[in-house]
XYZ file of C-alpha atoms in Angstrom:
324
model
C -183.364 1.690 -187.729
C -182.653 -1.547 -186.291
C -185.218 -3.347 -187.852
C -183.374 -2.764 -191.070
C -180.350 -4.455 -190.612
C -179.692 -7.749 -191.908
C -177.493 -10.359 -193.244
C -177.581 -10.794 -196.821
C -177.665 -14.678 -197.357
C -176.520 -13.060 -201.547
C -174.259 -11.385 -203.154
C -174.585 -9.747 -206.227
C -170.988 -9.897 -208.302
C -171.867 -6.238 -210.204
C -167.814 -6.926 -211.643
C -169.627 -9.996 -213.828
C -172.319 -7.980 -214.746
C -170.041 -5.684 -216.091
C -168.287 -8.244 -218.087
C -170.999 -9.647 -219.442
C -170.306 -8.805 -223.275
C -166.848 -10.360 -223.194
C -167.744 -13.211 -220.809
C -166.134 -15.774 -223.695
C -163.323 -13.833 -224.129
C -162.911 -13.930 -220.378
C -163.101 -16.907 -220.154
C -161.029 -18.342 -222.540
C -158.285 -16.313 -221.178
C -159.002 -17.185 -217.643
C -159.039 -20.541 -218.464
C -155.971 -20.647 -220.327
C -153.685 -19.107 -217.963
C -155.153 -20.951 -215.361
C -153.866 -24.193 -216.771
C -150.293 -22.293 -216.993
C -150.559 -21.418 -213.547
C -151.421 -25.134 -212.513
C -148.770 -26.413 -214.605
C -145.866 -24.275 -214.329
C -146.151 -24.218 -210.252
C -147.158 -27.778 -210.468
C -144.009 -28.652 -212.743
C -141.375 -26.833 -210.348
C -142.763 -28.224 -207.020
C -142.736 -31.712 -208.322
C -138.814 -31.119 -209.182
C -138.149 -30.300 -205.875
C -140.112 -32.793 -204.062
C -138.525 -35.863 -206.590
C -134.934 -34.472 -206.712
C -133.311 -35.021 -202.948
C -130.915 -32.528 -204.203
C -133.099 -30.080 -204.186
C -134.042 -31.117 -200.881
C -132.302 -27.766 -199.162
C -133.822 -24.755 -197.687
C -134.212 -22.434 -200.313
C -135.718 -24.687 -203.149
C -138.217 -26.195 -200.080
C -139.327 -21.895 -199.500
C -139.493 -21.570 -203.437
C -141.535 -24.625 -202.991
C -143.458 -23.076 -200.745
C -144.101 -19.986 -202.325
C -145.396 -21.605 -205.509
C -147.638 -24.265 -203.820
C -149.203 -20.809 -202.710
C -149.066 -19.421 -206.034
C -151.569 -22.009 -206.313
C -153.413 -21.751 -203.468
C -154.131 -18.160 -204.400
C -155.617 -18.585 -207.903
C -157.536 -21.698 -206.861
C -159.416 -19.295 -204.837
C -160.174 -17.307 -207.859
C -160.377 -18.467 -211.104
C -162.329 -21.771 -210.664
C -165.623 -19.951 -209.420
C -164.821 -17.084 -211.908
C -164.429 -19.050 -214.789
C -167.431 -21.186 -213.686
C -170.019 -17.954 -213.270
C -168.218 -16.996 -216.632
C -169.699 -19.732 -218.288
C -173.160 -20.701 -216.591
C -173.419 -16.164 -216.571
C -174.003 -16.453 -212.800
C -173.706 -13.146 -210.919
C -173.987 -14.491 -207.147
C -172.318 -16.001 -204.279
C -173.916 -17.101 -200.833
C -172.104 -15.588 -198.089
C -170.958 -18.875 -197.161
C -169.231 -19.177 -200.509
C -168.294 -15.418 -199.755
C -166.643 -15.902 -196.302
C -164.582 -18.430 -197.454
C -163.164 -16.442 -200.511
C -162.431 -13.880 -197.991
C -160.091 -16.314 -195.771
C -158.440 -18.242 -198.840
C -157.310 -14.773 -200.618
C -156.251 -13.245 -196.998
C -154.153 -16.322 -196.409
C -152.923 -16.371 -200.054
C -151.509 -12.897 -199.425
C -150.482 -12.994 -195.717
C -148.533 -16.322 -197.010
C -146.776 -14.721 -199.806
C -145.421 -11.845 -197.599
C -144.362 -14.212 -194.923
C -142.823 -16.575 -197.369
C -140.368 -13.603 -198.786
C -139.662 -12.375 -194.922
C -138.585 -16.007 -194.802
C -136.362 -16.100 -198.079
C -134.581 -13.140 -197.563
C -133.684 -13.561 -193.806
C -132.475 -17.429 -195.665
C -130.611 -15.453 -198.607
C -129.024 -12.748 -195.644
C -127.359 -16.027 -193.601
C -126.857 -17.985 -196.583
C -124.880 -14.825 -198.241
C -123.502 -13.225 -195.040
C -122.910 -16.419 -192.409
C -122.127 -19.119 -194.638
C -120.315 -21.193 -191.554
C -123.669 -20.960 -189.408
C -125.466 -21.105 -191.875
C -125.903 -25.501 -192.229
C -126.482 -24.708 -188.067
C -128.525 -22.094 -187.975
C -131.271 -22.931 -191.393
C -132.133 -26.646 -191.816
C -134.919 -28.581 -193.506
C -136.795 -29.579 -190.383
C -136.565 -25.610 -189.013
C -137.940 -24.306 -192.240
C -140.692 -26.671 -192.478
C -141.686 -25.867 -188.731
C -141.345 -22.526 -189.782
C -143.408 -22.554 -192.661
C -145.919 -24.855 -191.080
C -146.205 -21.750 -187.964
C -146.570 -19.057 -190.369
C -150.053 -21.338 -192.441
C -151.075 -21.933 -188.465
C -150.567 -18.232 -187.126
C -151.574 -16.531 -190.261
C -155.128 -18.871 -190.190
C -155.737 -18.225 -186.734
C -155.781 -14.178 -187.371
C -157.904 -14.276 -190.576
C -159.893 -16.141 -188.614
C -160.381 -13.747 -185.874
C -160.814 -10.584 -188.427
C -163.228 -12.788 -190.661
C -165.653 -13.310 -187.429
C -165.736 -9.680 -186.808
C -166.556 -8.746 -190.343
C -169.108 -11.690 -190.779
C -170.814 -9.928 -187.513
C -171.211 -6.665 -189.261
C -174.860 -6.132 -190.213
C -175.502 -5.293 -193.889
C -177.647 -2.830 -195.536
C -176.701 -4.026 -199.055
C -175.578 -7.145 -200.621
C -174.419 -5.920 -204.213
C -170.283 -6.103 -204.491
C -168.613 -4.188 -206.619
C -165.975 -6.800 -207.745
C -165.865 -10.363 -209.497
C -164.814 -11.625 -205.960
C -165.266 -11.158 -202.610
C -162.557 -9.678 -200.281
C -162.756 -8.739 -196.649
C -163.308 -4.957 -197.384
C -165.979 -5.467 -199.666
C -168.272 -6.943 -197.309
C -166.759 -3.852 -194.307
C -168.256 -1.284 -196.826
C -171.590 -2.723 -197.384
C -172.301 -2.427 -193.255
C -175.165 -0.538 -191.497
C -172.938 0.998 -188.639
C -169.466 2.321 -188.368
C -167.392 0.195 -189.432
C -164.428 2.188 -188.996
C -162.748 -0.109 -186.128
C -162.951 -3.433 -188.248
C -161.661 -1.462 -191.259
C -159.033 0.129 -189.617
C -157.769 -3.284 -187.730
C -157.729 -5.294 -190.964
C -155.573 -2.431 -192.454
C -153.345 -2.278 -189.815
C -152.715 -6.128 -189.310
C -152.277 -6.326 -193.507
C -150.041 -3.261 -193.500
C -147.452 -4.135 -190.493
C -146.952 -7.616 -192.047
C -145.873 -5.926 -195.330
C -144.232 -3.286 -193.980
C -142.479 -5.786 -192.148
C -141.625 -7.978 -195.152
C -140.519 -5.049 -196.825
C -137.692 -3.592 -193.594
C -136.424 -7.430 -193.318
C -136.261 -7.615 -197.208
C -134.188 -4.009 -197.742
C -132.120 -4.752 -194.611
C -130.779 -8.176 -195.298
C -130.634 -7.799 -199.004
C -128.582 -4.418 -198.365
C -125.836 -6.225 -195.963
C -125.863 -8.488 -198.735
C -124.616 -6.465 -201.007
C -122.049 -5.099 -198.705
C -120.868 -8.496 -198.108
C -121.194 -9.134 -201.977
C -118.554 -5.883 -202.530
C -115.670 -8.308 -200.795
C -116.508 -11.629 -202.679
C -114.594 -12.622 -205.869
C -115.933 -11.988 -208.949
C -117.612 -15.823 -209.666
C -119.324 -15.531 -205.858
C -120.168 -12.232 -206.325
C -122.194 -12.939 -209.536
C -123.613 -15.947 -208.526
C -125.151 -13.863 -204.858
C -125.992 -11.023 -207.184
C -128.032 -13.646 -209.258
C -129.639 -15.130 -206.478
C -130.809 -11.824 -205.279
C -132.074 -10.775 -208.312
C -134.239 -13.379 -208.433
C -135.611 -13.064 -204.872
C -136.318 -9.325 -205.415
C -137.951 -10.040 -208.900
C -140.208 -12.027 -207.395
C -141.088 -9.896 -204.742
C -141.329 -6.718 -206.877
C -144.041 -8.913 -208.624
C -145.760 -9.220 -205.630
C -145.642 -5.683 -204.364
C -146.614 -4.281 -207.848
C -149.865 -6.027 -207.495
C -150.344 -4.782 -203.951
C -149.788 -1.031 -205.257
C -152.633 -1.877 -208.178
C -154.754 -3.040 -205.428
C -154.729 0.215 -203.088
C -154.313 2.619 -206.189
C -157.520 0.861 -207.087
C -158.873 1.302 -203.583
C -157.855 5.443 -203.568
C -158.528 6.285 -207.329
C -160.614 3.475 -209.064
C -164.210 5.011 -207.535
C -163.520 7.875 -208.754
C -161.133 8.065 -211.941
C -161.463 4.125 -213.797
C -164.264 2.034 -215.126
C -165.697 -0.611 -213.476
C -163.785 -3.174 -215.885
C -160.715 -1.635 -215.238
C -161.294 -1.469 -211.261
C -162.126 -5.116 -210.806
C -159.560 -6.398 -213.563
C -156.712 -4.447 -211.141
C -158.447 -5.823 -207.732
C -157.324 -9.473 -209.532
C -154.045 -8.558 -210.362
C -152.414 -10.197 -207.381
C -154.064 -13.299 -208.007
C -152.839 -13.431 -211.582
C -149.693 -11.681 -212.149
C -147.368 -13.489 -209.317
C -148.845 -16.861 -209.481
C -148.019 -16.993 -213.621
C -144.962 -14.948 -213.364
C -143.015 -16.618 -210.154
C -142.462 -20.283 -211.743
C -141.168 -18.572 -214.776
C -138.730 -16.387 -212.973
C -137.563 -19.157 -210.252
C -137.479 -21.698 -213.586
C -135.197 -19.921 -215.839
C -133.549 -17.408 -213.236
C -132.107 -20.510 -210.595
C -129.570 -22.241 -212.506
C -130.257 -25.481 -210.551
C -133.448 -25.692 -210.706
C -133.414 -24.771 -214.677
C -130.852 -27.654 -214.723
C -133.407 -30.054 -213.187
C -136.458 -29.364 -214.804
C -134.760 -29.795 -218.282
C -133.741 -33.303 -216.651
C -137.477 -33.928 -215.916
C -138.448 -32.646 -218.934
C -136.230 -34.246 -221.450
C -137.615 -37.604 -219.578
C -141.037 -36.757 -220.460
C -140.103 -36.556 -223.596
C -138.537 -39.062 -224.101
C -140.806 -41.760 -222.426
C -143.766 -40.172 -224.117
C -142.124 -40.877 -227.550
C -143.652 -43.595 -230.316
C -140.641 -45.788 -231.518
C -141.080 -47.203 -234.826
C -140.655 -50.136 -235.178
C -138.668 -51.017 -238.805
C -139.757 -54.236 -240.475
C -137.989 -55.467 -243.319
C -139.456 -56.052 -246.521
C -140.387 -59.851 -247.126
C -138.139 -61.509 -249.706
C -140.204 -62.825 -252.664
């Protein structure tokens, strides 16, 4: 029994075997939004790093959040739309490994980021005097730089132990690889590592979740007692926020509904299109919402915009006709 355990130095993609027929289709699409993704993220995070106005807490999180919007798909679509095209259907384990830690931090990042903004919009909202004290560039930066350190540090730690897991198969039933793909292919019980990388994924978002519904609730206690202009502009704000963040979370459902019913009740194209949702839907979706939904930042990227414009403009120059 021992004798047959290994570790597959190949993976076999079965998701890109199954989209094989459409692979052009695919990949036009892929590619496409792709380029949105790059750009739209790109465009916003540029604003805020130029314009020192924006130079405040909350536009250096939204910052933050979109730099890992593209962070995220980066660990996607290139090698996607790349075994699209050459109709590859592999990936060494090292290649796999390190899909596994890039979309593990992508996620872990996203849900730490939103703890972050709504704990920023509940003192912002709630303890406006303490709030220059309390929230300030360098804190959120230190903050955000802790959360990329601690977050690596445990993906680490669970990517070791499922990298140690002997396999008795190396075919994956997805167009990437993700930590529980590679749990399911093992030769022993598993259970342990499965049940720790569940529990670690599920206490962070449970516990962006509690510190999202608690502060945005005393928000809009607090919002009750403002005057009509405040109140509209919090109530915009939070909008915004939990927009986002429903994004997000409607991904995450797609991902375990795809996890508890896509075995059993949905084709293969429709399991592994859902399993890619996260890395899609809130990466396009996000710039658009904190572009036209944050009046500031709207303001400024019109600014930017309306430069490019206009410095990428031909002028004409008029010559008069010569007198004869």
């Amino acid at each position: 029994m021992v004798s047959a355990f290994n570790i597959s130095t190949r993976f076999v993609l079965l998701g890109l075997v199954e989209l094989e027929k459409q692979k052009y289709l695919y990949f036009s699409l892929c590619t496409i939004v792709y380029m949105f993704i790059l750009a739209l993220n790109g465009v916003i995070i540029f604003a805020v790093l130029k314009d020192r106005s924006l130079h405040e807490p909350m536009y250096i999180l939204i910052a933050s959040l979109l730099f890992n919007e593209i962070f995220g798909s980066s660990s996607f679509f290139p090698k996607f739309i790349i075994d699209l095209i050459t109709s590859s259907k592999e990936i060494s384990r090292t290649e796999c490994l390190i899909q596994i830690l890039c979309i593990s931090t992508f996620a872990f990042l996203e849900m730490n980021t939103f703890t972050i903004m709504a704990y920023d919009r509940y003192l912002a909202v709630c303890q406006p005097l303490q709030y220059a004290m309390i929230i300030t560039n360098e804190k959120i930066m230190k903050i955000t730089y802790g959360c990329w350190g601690i977050t690596f540090v445990i993906l680490i730690l669970l990517l070791l132990l499922t990298a140690s897991l002997p396999q008795c198969g190396n075919k994956i039933n997805n167009i990437f690889c993700e930590n529980m793909s590679l749990v399911v292919l093992s030769c022993i019980d598993s259970s342990n590592s499965s049940l720790l990388s569940v529990a670690v994924f599920f206490t962070c978002l449970f516990t962006t979740i509690l510190v999202t519904v608690i502060s945005y609730s005393k928000i809009f206690f607090v919002c009750v007692k403002l005057s009509r202009e405040s109140r509209q502009k919090a109530v915009h704000t939070i909008m915004t926020h939990l927009l986002s963040f429903s994004v997000f979370l409607i991904g995450v459902l797609f991902v375990v509904f795809r996890y508890r019913l896509g075995n059993v009740t949905l084709p293969l194209t429709v399991h592994v299109l859902l399993s890619a949702t996260p890395l899609v839907v809130p990466p396009l979706l996000n710039p658009l919402i904190y572009g036209v939904g944050t009046h500031v930042l709207k303001l400024r990227l019109r600014k930017y915009l309306r430069k490019v414009n206009l410095s990428g403009e031909w002028r004409q120059i008029h010559i008069p006709p010569t007198k004869s």
